[in-house]
Short mmCIF file of N, CA and C in Angstrom, two decimals:
data_model
loop_
_atom_site.label_atom_id
_atom_site.label_comp_id
_atom_site.label_asym_id
_atom_site.label_seq_id
_atom_site.Cartn_x
_atom_site.Cartn_y
_atom_site.Cartn_z
N MET A 190 -16.56 -20.46 20.33
CA MET A 190 -16.76 -19.05 20.08
C MET A 190 -16.19 -18.70 18.71
N ALA A 191 -16.98 -18.09 17.89
CA ALA A 191 -16.55 -17.71 16.54
C ALA A 191 -15.69 -16.45 16.60
N THR A 192 -14.69 -16.41 15.74
CA THR A 192 -13.82 -15.25 15.66
C THR A 192 -14.25 -14.40 14.47
N ASP A 193 -14.38 -13.11 14.70
CA ASP A 193 -14.74 -12.19 13.62
C ASP A 193 -13.48 -11.75 12.89
N LEU A 194 -13.67 -11.34 11.65
CA LEU A 194 -12.54 -10.93 10.83
C LEU A 194 -12.86 -9.59 10.18
N ASN A 195 -11.96 -8.65 10.31
CA ASN A 195 -12.10 -7.34 9.70
C ASN A 195 -10.77 -7.02 9.04
N HIS A 196 -10.62 -7.37 7.76
CA HIS A 196 -9.37 -7.20 7.03
C HIS A 196 -9.71 -6.78 5.60
N VAL A 197 -9.04 -5.72 5.14
CA VAL A 197 -9.29 -5.18 3.80
C VAL A 197 -7.97 -5.04 3.06
N VAL A 198 -7.95 -5.46 1.80
CA VAL A 198 -6.80 -5.23 0.92
C VAL A 198 -7.35 -4.61 -0.36
N LEU A 199 -6.86 -3.42 -0.69
CA LEU A 199 -7.32 -2.71 -1.88
C LEU A 199 -6.13 -2.18 -2.66
N VAL A 200 -6.29 -2.11 -3.97
CA VAL A 200 -5.32 -1.44 -4.84
C VAL A 200 -6.10 -0.40 -5.62
N GLY A 201 -5.64 0.84 -5.53
CA GLY A 201 -6.34 1.93 -6.22
C GLY A 201 -5.41 3.10 -6.44
N ARG A 202 -5.99 4.16 -6.99
CA ARG A 202 -5.23 5.38 -7.29
C ARG A 202 -5.72 6.54 -6.44
N LEU A 203 -4.76 7.35 -5.98
CA LEU A 203 -5.10 8.50 -5.15
C LEU A 203 -5.88 9.54 -5.95
N THR A 204 -6.87 10.14 -5.31
CA THR A 204 -7.72 11.11 -6.00
C THR A 204 -7.22 12.54 -5.89
N LYS A 205 -6.28 12.80 -4.94
CA LYS A 205 -5.68 14.13 -4.82
C LYS A 205 -4.36 14.04 -4.08
N ASP A 206 -3.58 15.11 -4.13
CA ASP A 206 -2.29 15.16 -3.45
C ASP A 206 -2.49 15.25 -1.94
N VAL A 207 -1.67 14.54 -1.20
CA VAL A 207 -1.69 14.67 0.27
C VAL A 207 -0.97 15.97 0.63
N GLY A 208 -1.53 16.72 1.56
CA GLY A 208 -0.96 17.99 1.96
C GLY A 208 -1.53 19.15 1.18
N SER A 209 -2.44 18.88 0.23
CA SER A 209 -3.04 19.97 -0.53
C SER A 209 -4.00 20.79 0.33
N ASP A 210 -4.46 20.22 1.44
CA ASP A 210 -5.27 20.97 2.40
C ASP A 210 -4.96 20.45 3.80
N GLU A 211 -5.37 21.18 4.81
CA GLU A 211 -5.01 20.81 6.18
C GLU A 211 -5.73 19.56 6.68
N ARG A 212 -6.80 19.15 6.02
CA ARG A 212 -7.50 17.93 6.42
C ARG A 212 -6.78 16.68 5.93
N SER A 213 -5.98 16.78 4.88
CA SER A 213 -5.35 15.59 4.32
C SER A 213 -4.10 15.16 5.07
N PHE A 214 -3.42 16.08 5.74
CA PHE A 214 -2.25 15.71 6.53
C PHE A 214 -2.13 16.63 7.72
N GLY A 215 -1.81 16.04 8.87
CA GLY A 215 -1.63 16.84 10.07
C GLY A 215 -1.16 15.99 11.23
N TYR A 216 -1.04 16.62 12.37
CA TYR A 216 -0.62 15.94 13.59
C TYR A 216 -1.74 16.06 14.61
N VAL A 217 -2.02 14.95 15.29
CA VAL A 217 -3.05 14.95 16.33
C VAL A 217 -2.43 15.42 17.64
N GLY A 218 -3.24 15.54 18.68
CA GLY A 218 -2.81 16.11 19.95
C GLY A 218 -1.58 15.48 20.56
N ASN A 219 -1.39 14.19 20.39
CA ASN A 219 -0.22 13.52 20.98
C ASN A 219 1.01 13.59 20.08
N GLY A 220 0.95 14.33 18.98
CA GLY A 220 2.09 14.49 18.08
C GLY A 220 2.19 13.45 16.99
N GLN A 221 1.24 12.53 16.93
CA GLN A 221 1.27 11.48 15.91
C GLN A 221 0.75 12.01 14.58
N ALA A 222 1.47 11.66 13.49
CA ALA A 222 1.07 12.11 12.15
C ALA A 222 -0.15 11.32 11.68
N ARG A 223 -0.99 12.00 10.89
CA ARG A 223 -2.17 11.38 10.32
C ARG A 223 -2.34 11.88 8.89
N ALA A 224 -2.48 10.95 7.94
CA ALA A 224 -2.74 11.31 6.55
C ALA A 224 -4.09 10.72 6.16
N ASN A 225 -4.97 11.56 5.66
CA ASN A 225 -6.27 11.12 5.15
C ASN A 225 -6.22 11.18 3.63
N VAL A 226 -6.42 10.05 3.00
CA VAL A 226 -6.40 9.98 1.54
C VAL A 226 -7.69 9.34 1.04
N SER A 227 -7.95 9.56 -0.21
CA SER A 227 -9.08 8.91 -0.87
C SER A 227 -8.53 8.18 -2.09
N ILE A 228 -8.95 6.91 -2.25
CA ILE A 228 -8.49 6.17 -3.42
C ILE A 228 -9.68 5.74 -4.27
N ALA A 229 -9.44 5.72 -5.56
CA ALA A 229 -10.45 5.24 -6.51
C ALA A 229 -10.04 3.83 -6.93
N VAL A 230 -10.97 2.90 -6.76
CA VAL A 230 -10.73 1.51 -7.13
C VAL A 230 -11.65 1.18 -8.30
N ASN A 231 -11.07 0.89 -9.45
CA ASN A 231 -11.85 0.58 -10.64
C ASN A 231 -12.19 -0.91 -10.68
N ARG A 232 -13.36 -1.19 -11.21
CA ARG A 232 -13.83 -2.57 -11.28
C ARG A 232 -14.60 -2.75 -12.58
N SER A 233 -14.37 -3.87 -13.25
CA SER A 233 -15.13 -4.20 -14.45
C SER A 233 -16.18 -5.25 -14.09
N ARG A 234 -17.36 -5.06 -14.60
CA ARG A 234 -18.42 -6.04 -14.37
C ARG A 234 -19.25 -6.15 -15.64
N LYS A 235 -19.89 -7.29 -15.78
CA LYS A 235 -20.72 -7.52 -16.95
C LYS A 235 -22.15 -7.08 -16.62
N ASP A 236 -22.68 -6.19 -17.46
CA ASP A 236 -24.04 -5.70 -17.29
C ASP A 236 -25.01 -6.82 -17.66
N SER A 237 -25.87 -7.19 -16.72
CA SER A 237 -26.78 -8.32 -16.97
C SER A 237 -27.82 -7.99 -18.04
N ALA A 238 -28.18 -6.73 -18.21
CA ALA A 238 -29.18 -6.36 -19.21
C ALA A 238 -28.63 -6.39 -20.63
N THR A 239 -27.44 -5.83 -20.82
CA THR A 239 -26.89 -5.72 -22.17
C THR A 239 -25.82 -6.76 -22.48
N GLY A 240 -25.20 -7.32 -21.45
CA GLY A 240 -24.12 -8.28 -21.66
C GLY A 240 -22.79 -7.63 -21.94
N ASN A 241 -22.74 -6.30 -21.92
CA ASN A 241 -21.50 -5.56 -22.16
C ASN A 241 -20.74 -5.37 -20.85
N TRP A 242 -19.41 -5.24 -20.97
CA TRP A 242 -18.58 -4.97 -19.81
C TRP A 242 -18.67 -3.49 -19.48
N VAL A 243 -18.86 -3.20 -18.19
CA VAL A 243 -19.01 -1.83 -17.72
C VAL A 243 -17.94 -1.55 -16.66
N GLU A 244 -17.29 -0.40 -16.78
CA GLU A 244 -16.30 0.03 -15.78
C GLU A 244 -17.02 0.87 -14.74
N GLU A 245 -16.72 0.59 -13.47
CA GLU A 245 -17.26 1.42 -12.41
C GLU A 245 -16.17 1.72 -11.40
N ALA A 246 -16.21 2.91 -10.85
CA ALA A 246 -15.21 3.33 -9.86
C ALA A 246 -15.88 3.43 -8.50
N ASN A 247 -15.18 2.94 -7.49
CA ASN A 247 -15.62 3.08 -6.11
C ASN A 247 -14.55 3.90 -5.39
N PHE A 248 -14.99 4.76 -4.49
CA PHE A 248 -14.08 5.65 -3.78
C PHE A 248 -14.08 5.30 -2.30
N PHE A 249 -12.87 5.19 -1.73
CA PHE A 249 -12.72 4.81 -0.33
C PHE A 249 -11.81 5.79 0.38
N ASP A 250 -12.21 6.17 1.60
CA ASP A 250 -11.38 7.02 2.44
C ASP A 250 -10.46 6.13 3.26
N VAL A 251 -9.17 6.50 3.30
CA VAL A 251 -8.15 5.72 4.01
C VAL A 251 -7.40 6.66 4.95
N THR A 252 -7.16 6.19 6.18
CA THR A 252 -6.36 6.94 7.14
C THR A 252 -5.07 6.18 7.40
N ILE A 253 -3.94 6.90 7.28
CA ILE A 253 -2.61 6.34 7.51
C ILE A 253 -2.03 7.07 8.72
N TRP A 254 -1.48 6.32 9.67
CA TRP A 254 -1.00 6.90 10.92
C TRP A 254 0.51 6.80 11.08
N GLY A 255 1.06 7.66 11.93
CA GLY A 255 2.43 7.55 12.42
C GLY A 255 3.52 7.83 11.41
N LYS A 256 4.64 7.14 11.62
CA LYS A 256 5.81 7.32 10.77
C LYS A 256 5.52 6.99 9.31
N GLN A 257 4.67 6.00 9.09
CA GLN A 257 4.33 5.63 7.73
C GLN A 257 3.68 6.81 7.00
N ALA A 258 2.81 7.54 7.69
CA ALA A 258 2.17 8.73 7.10
C ALA A 258 3.22 9.79 6.78
N GLU A 259 4.14 10.02 7.71
CA GLU A 259 5.19 11.02 7.48
C GLU A 259 6.09 10.63 6.32
N ASN A 260 6.50 9.36 6.28
CA ASN A 260 7.41 8.90 5.24
C ASN A 260 6.78 8.90 3.85
N LEU A 261 5.49 8.61 3.78
CA LEU A 261 4.82 8.51 2.49
C LEU A 261 4.34 9.86 1.95
N LYS A 262 4.21 10.85 2.80
CA LYS A 262 3.62 12.13 2.40
C LYS A 262 4.15 12.69 1.07
N PRO A 263 5.46 12.75 0.84
CA PRO A 263 5.93 13.34 -0.42
C PRO A 263 5.57 12.52 -1.66
N TYR A 264 5.23 11.24 -1.47
CA TYR A 264 4.99 10.35 -2.60
C TYR A 264 3.50 10.13 -2.88
N LEU A 265 2.65 10.61 -2.00
CA LEU A 265 1.21 10.40 -2.17
C LEU A 265 0.63 11.54 -3.00
N THR A 266 0.74 11.38 -4.31
CA THR A 266 0.29 12.40 -5.25
C THR A 266 -0.87 11.85 -6.09
N LYS A 267 -1.67 12.76 -6.58
CA LYS A 267 -2.84 12.40 -7.37
C LYS A 267 -2.46 11.45 -8.51
N GLY A 268 -3.21 10.35 -8.62
CA GLY A 268 -2.97 9.38 -9.69
C GLY A 268 -2.02 8.26 -9.32
N LYS A 269 -1.28 8.41 -8.21
CA LYS A 269 -0.33 7.38 -7.78
C LYS A 269 -1.09 6.14 -7.34
N GLN A 270 -0.65 4.98 -7.82
CA GLN A 270 -1.30 3.72 -7.45
C GLN A 270 -0.68 3.20 -6.15
N ILE A 271 -1.55 2.83 -5.21
CA ILE A 271 -1.09 2.30 -3.93
C ILE A 271 -1.86 1.04 -3.58
N ALA A 272 -1.24 0.20 -2.75
CA ALA A 272 -1.91 -0.97 -2.18
C ALA A 272 -2.09 -0.69 -0.69
N VAL A 273 -3.29 -0.91 -0.19
CA VAL A 273 -3.62 -0.65 1.20
C VAL A 273 -4.04 -1.96 1.86
N ASP A 274 -3.43 -2.24 3.00
CA ASP A 274 -3.79 -3.40 3.81
C ASP A 274 -4.21 -2.83 5.16
N GLY A 275 -5.45 -3.08 5.57
CA GLY A 275 -5.93 -2.49 6.81
C GLY A 275 -7.25 -3.10 7.26
N TYR A 276 -8.03 -2.28 7.96
CA TYR A 276 -9.32 -2.73 8.47
C TYR A 276 -10.36 -1.62 8.35
N LEU A 277 -11.62 -2.04 8.38
CA LEU A 277 -12.73 -1.09 8.29
C LEU A 277 -13.04 -0.50 9.66
N LYS A 278 -13.38 0.78 9.66
CA LYS A 278 -13.77 1.47 10.90
C LYS A 278 -15.03 2.27 10.61
N GLN A 279 -16.02 2.10 11.47
CA GLN A 279 -17.28 2.83 11.30
C GLN A 279 -17.38 3.93 12.34
N ASP A 280 -17.62 5.14 11.86
CA ASP A 280 -17.86 6.28 12.74
C ASP A 280 -19.35 6.59 12.71
N ARG A 281 -19.93 6.83 13.88
CA ARG A 281 -21.35 7.20 13.98
C ARG A 281 -21.46 8.47 14.79
N TRP A 282 -22.37 9.35 14.35
CA TRP A 282 -22.62 10.57 15.09
C TRP A 282 -24.03 11.05 14.82
N GLU A 283 -24.43 12.00 15.63
CA GLU A 283 -25.76 12.57 15.49
C GLU A 283 -25.63 14.08 15.42
N LYS A 284 -26.35 14.67 14.49
CA LYS A 284 -26.32 16.12 14.32
C LYS A 284 -27.74 16.60 14.06
N ASP A 285 -28.19 17.52 14.87
CA ASP A 285 -29.54 18.08 14.76
C ASP A 285 -30.61 16.99 14.75
N GLY A 286 -30.40 15.96 15.58
CA GLY A 286 -31.37 14.88 15.69
C GLY A 286 -31.31 13.85 14.59
N GLN A 287 -30.43 14.04 13.61
CA GLN A 287 -30.31 13.09 12.50
C GLN A 287 -29.05 12.26 12.69
N LYS A 288 -29.17 10.93 12.52
CA LYS A 288 -28.03 10.03 12.70
C LYS A 288 -27.26 9.87 11.40
N PHE A 289 -25.92 9.87 11.54
CA PHE A 289 -25.03 9.70 10.40
C PHE A 289 -24.06 8.56 10.68
N SER A 290 -23.56 7.98 9.62
CA SER A 290 -22.60 6.90 9.74
C SER A 290 -21.65 6.96 8.54
N ARG A 291 -20.40 6.61 8.79
CA ARG A 291 -19.41 6.61 7.72
C ARG A 291 -18.45 5.46 7.96
N VAL A 292 -18.13 4.70 6.91
CA VAL A 292 -17.17 3.61 7.01
C VAL A 292 -15.92 4.03 6.24
N SER A 293 -14.77 3.91 6.90
CA SER A 293 -13.49 4.23 6.27
C SER A 293 -12.51 3.08 6.53
N ILE A 294 -11.35 3.19 5.96
CA ILE A 294 -10.31 2.16 6.10
C ILE A 294 -9.16 2.75 6.90
N VAL A 295 -8.71 2.04 7.91
CA VAL A 295 -7.51 2.41 8.65
C VAL A 295 -6.40 1.50 8.13
N ALA A 296 -5.34 2.11 7.62
CA ALA A 296 -4.25 1.36 6.99
C ALA A 296 -3.28 0.83 8.03
N ASN A 297 -2.98 -0.45 7.93
CA ASN A 297 -1.87 -1.04 8.70
C ASN A 297 -0.59 -0.95 7.90
N ASN A 298 -0.71 -1.06 6.57
CA ASN A 298 0.45 -1.04 5.69
C ASN A 298 0.03 -0.45 4.35
N VAL A 299 0.86 0.42 3.81
CA VAL A 299 0.62 1.02 2.49
C VAL A 299 1.86 0.82 1.65
N GLN A 300 1.68 0.33 0.44
CA GLN A 300 2.78 0.12 -0.49
C GLN A 300 2.57 1.00 -1.72
N LEU A 301 3.63 1.66 -2.15
CA LEU A 301 3.59 2.42 -3.39
C LEU A 301 3.76 1.44 -4.54
N LEU A 302 2.93 1.57 -5.56
CA LEU A 302 3.00 0.68 -6.71
C LEU A 302 3.35 1.49 -7.95
N GLY A 303 3.66 0.79 -9.02
CA GLY A 303 3.99 1.46 -10.27
C GLY A 303 5.49 1.68 -10.38
N GLY A 304 5.90 2.15 -11.53
CA GLY A 304 7.32 2.35 -11.78
C GLY A 304 7.74 3.78 -11.53
N ARG A 305 8.93 4.08 -12.03
CA ARG A 305 9.49 5.42 -11.85
C ARG A 305 8.64 6.48 -12.54
N ASN A 306 8.04 6.14 -13.65
CA ASN A 306 7.27 7.13 -14.41
C ASN A 306 5.83 7.24 -13.94
N ASP A 307 5.40 6.37 -13.06
CA ASP A 307 4.03 6.43 -12.54
C ASP A 307 3.95 7.58 -11.55
N GLY A 308 3.29 8.65 -11.93
CA GLY A 308 3.19 9.80 -11.07
C GLY A 308 4.37 10.75 -11.23
N GLY A 309 5.37 10.38 -12.05
CA GLY A 309 6.47 11.26 -12.36
C GLY A 309 7.52 11.38 -11.27
N GLN A 310 7.50 10.51 -10.26
CA GLN A 310 8.48 10.61 -9.19
C GLN A 310 9.21 9.29 -9.01
N GLN A 311 10.41 9.37 -8.49
CA GLN A 311 11.15 8.17 -8.15
C GLN A 311 10.91 7.86 -6.70
N MET A 312 10.90 6.58 -6.38
CA MET A 312 10.69 6.18 -5.00
C MET A 312 12.02 6.16 -4.27
N ALA A 313 12.07 6.79 -3.13
CA ALA A 313 13.29 6.78 -2.32
C ALA A 313 13.28 5.57 -1.41
N GLY A 314 14.45 5.05 -1.08
CA GLY A 314 14.55 3.89 -0.21
C GLY A 314 13.88 4.14 1.12
N GLY A 315 13.04 3.19 1.53
CA GLY A 315 12.39 3.27 2.83
C GLY A 315 11.17 4.15 2.85
N ALA A 316 10.75 4.69 1.74
CA ALA A 316 9.62 5.61 1.74
C ALA A 316 8.33 4.93 2.16
N SER A 317 8.15 3.70 1.78
CA SER A 317 6.88 3.04 2.07
C SER A 317 6.92 2.22 3.35
N GLY A 318 8.06 2.12 3.96
CA GLY A 318 8.16 1.30 5.15
C GLY A 318 8.21 -0.18 4.80
N GLY A 319 8.22 -0.52 3.53
CA GLY A 319 8.24 -1.91 3.10
C GLY A 319 9.36 -2.13 2.10
N PHE A 320 9.02 -2.31 0.84
CA PHE A 320 9.98 -2.59 -0.22
C PHE A 320 10.95 -1.44 -0.38
N GLN A 321 12.23 -1.76 -0.47
CA GLN A 321 13.24 -0.76 -0.69
C GLN A 321 14.06 -1.16 -1.90
N PRO A 322 14.01 -0.36 -2.99
CA PRO A 322 14.77 -0.72 -4.18
C PRO A 322 16.27 -0.63 -3.90
N ARG A 323 17.02 -1.54 -4.52
CA ARG A 323 18.47 -1.54 -4.35
C ARG A 323 19.09 -0.55 -5.32
N SER A 324 19.96 0.30 -4.81
CA SER A 324 20.61 1.27 -5.68
C SER A 324 21.75 0.65 -6.47
N ASP A 325 22.26 -0.51 -6.02
CA ASP A 325 23.37 -1.15 -6.70
C ASP A 325 22.92 -2.29 -7.60
N PHE A 326 21.65 -2.39 -7.90
CA PHE A 326 21.11 -3.48 -8.70
C PHE A 326 21.76 -3.49 -10.08
N GLY A 327 22.21 -4.65 -10.50
CA GLY A 327 22.82 -4.78 -11.82
C GLY A 327 24.29 -4.42 -11.86
N GLN A 328 24.88 -3.96 -10.75
CA GLN A 328 26.27 -3.56 -10.74
C GLN A 328 27.15 -4.57 -10.03
N GLN A 329 26.56 -5.62 -9.49
CA GLN A 329 27.35 -6.61 -8.78
C GLN A 329 27.87 -7.65 -9.77
N SER A 330 29.07 -8.13 -9.50
CA SER A 330 29.61 -9.18 -10.36
C SER A 330 29.12 -10.53 -9.84
N ALA A 331 29.19 -11.53 -10.68
CA ALA A 331 28.77 -12.87 -10.30
C ALA A 331 29.70 -13.39 -9.21
N PRO A 332 29.18 -14.21 -8.29
CA PRO A 332 30.04 -14.74 -7.23
C PRO A 332 31.12 -15.64 -7.83
N SER A 333 32.30 -15.56 -7.26
CA SER A 333 33.39 -16.40 -7.78
C SER A 333 33.27 -17.79 -7.19
N MET A 334 33.79 -18.76 -7.91
CA MET A 334 33.70 -20.15 -7.46
C MET A 334 34.61 -20.40 -6.27
N SER A 335 35.55 -19.49 -5.99
CA SER A 335 36.43 -19.69 -4.84
C SER A 335 35.65 -19.60 -3.53
N ASN A 336 34.47 -19.01 -3.57
CA ASN A 336 33.63 -18.93 -2.38
C ASN A 336 33.01 -20.26 -2.01
N TYR A 337 33.11 -21.26 -2.91
CA TYR A 337 32.46 -22.54 -2.68
C TYR A 337 33.49 -23.62 -2.39
N GLY A 338 34.44 -23.32 -1.55
CA GLY A 338 35.47 -24.29 -1.19
C GLY A 338 34.89 -25.38 -0.31
N ASN A 339 35.73 -26.03 0.48
CA ASN A 339 35.24 -27.05 1.40
C ASN A 339 34.25 -26.42 2.35
N ASP A 340 33.04 -26.88 2.29
CA ASP A 340 32.00 -26.31 3.13
C ASP A 340 31.54 -27.32 4.15
N SER A 341 30.68 -26.89 5.04
CA SER A 341 30.28 -27.72 6.17
C SER A 341 29.37 -28.87 5.77
N PHE A 342 28.87 -28.90 4.52
CA PHE A 342 27.99 -30.00 4.15
C PHE A 342 28.63 -30.94 3.14
N GLY A 343 29.96 -31.04 3.16
CA GLY A 343 30.65 -32.09 2.42
C GLY A 343 31.07 -31.74 1.02
N GLY A 344 31.10 -30.49 0.61
CA GLY A 344 31.52 -30.13 -0.73
C GLY A 344 33.02 -30.35 -0.91
N VAL A 345 33.43 -30.58 -2.16
CA VAL A 345 34.83 -30.82 -2.43
C VAL A 345 35.48 -29.63 -3.11
N GLY A 346 34.77 -28.55 -3.27
CA GLY A 346 35.34 -27.35 -3.85
C GLY A 346 34.95 -27.12 -5.29
N ASN A 347 34.53 -28.17 -6.03
CA ASN A 347 34.15 -28.00 -7.42
C ASN A 347 32.64 -28.08 -7.62
N ASP A 348 31.90 -28.19 -6.54
CA ASP A 348 30.44 -28.28 -6.65
C ASP A 348 29.84 -26.91 -6.94
N PHE A 349 28.80 -26.90 -7.74
CA PHE A 349 28.07 -25.69 -8.01
C PHE A 349 26.91 -25.59 -7.03
N PRO A 350 26.41 -24.38 -6.76
CA PRO A 350 25.30 -24.22 -5.82
C PRO A 350 24.07 -25.01 -6.25
N GLU A 351 23.91 -25.30 -7.56
CA GLU A 351 22.74 -26.04 -8.04
C GLU A 351 22.77 -27.49 -7.60
N ASP A 352 23.93 -28.00 -7.13
CA ASP A 352 24.05 -29.39 -6.72
C ASP A 352 23.53 -29.63 -5.30
N ILE A 353 23.11 -28.58 -4.63
CA ILE A 353 22.61 -28.74 -3.25
C ILE A 353 21.23 -29.40 -3.32
N PRO A 354 21.02 -30.52 -2.62
CA PRO A 354 19.78 -31.30 -2.78
C PRO A 354 18.59 -30.79 -1.97
N PHE A 355 18.10 -29.59 -2.25
CA PHE A 355 16.87 -29.13 -1.61
C PHE A 355 16.15 -28.12 -2.43
#
């Protein structure tokens, strides 16, 4: 039996601020948070007729659920670059006898990308549910050699960590 695969990874920029309207952020009946965002993913391709490189943008709707949606809400601003890992979901409906279909992305994980100046905001620890920047980075002193005394793998106290054979 063959196994099907539905997995999407995209990196793009948000097209508008989350929370700018009631459709972009809210709570469903069971109290779970839901954020609907749209991202623009740019792609370069070579035009077969002219041979020139052409930029094209594709727009994708992404739904983020639960605590991740709540935690990311203040940071999801227009122009912010994000990475989305999720799956495709197709919605089908009929209205006035006409059939409609829409494919969107449901996010399993969203990561904020870019630096402090990307979007003009700093990332707070734990905002993305993934990477958390260290606030003490660059302020730690180097480990002292006294920490490398007689150890359980036969060191004599003067060995450097680089001497470990693996």
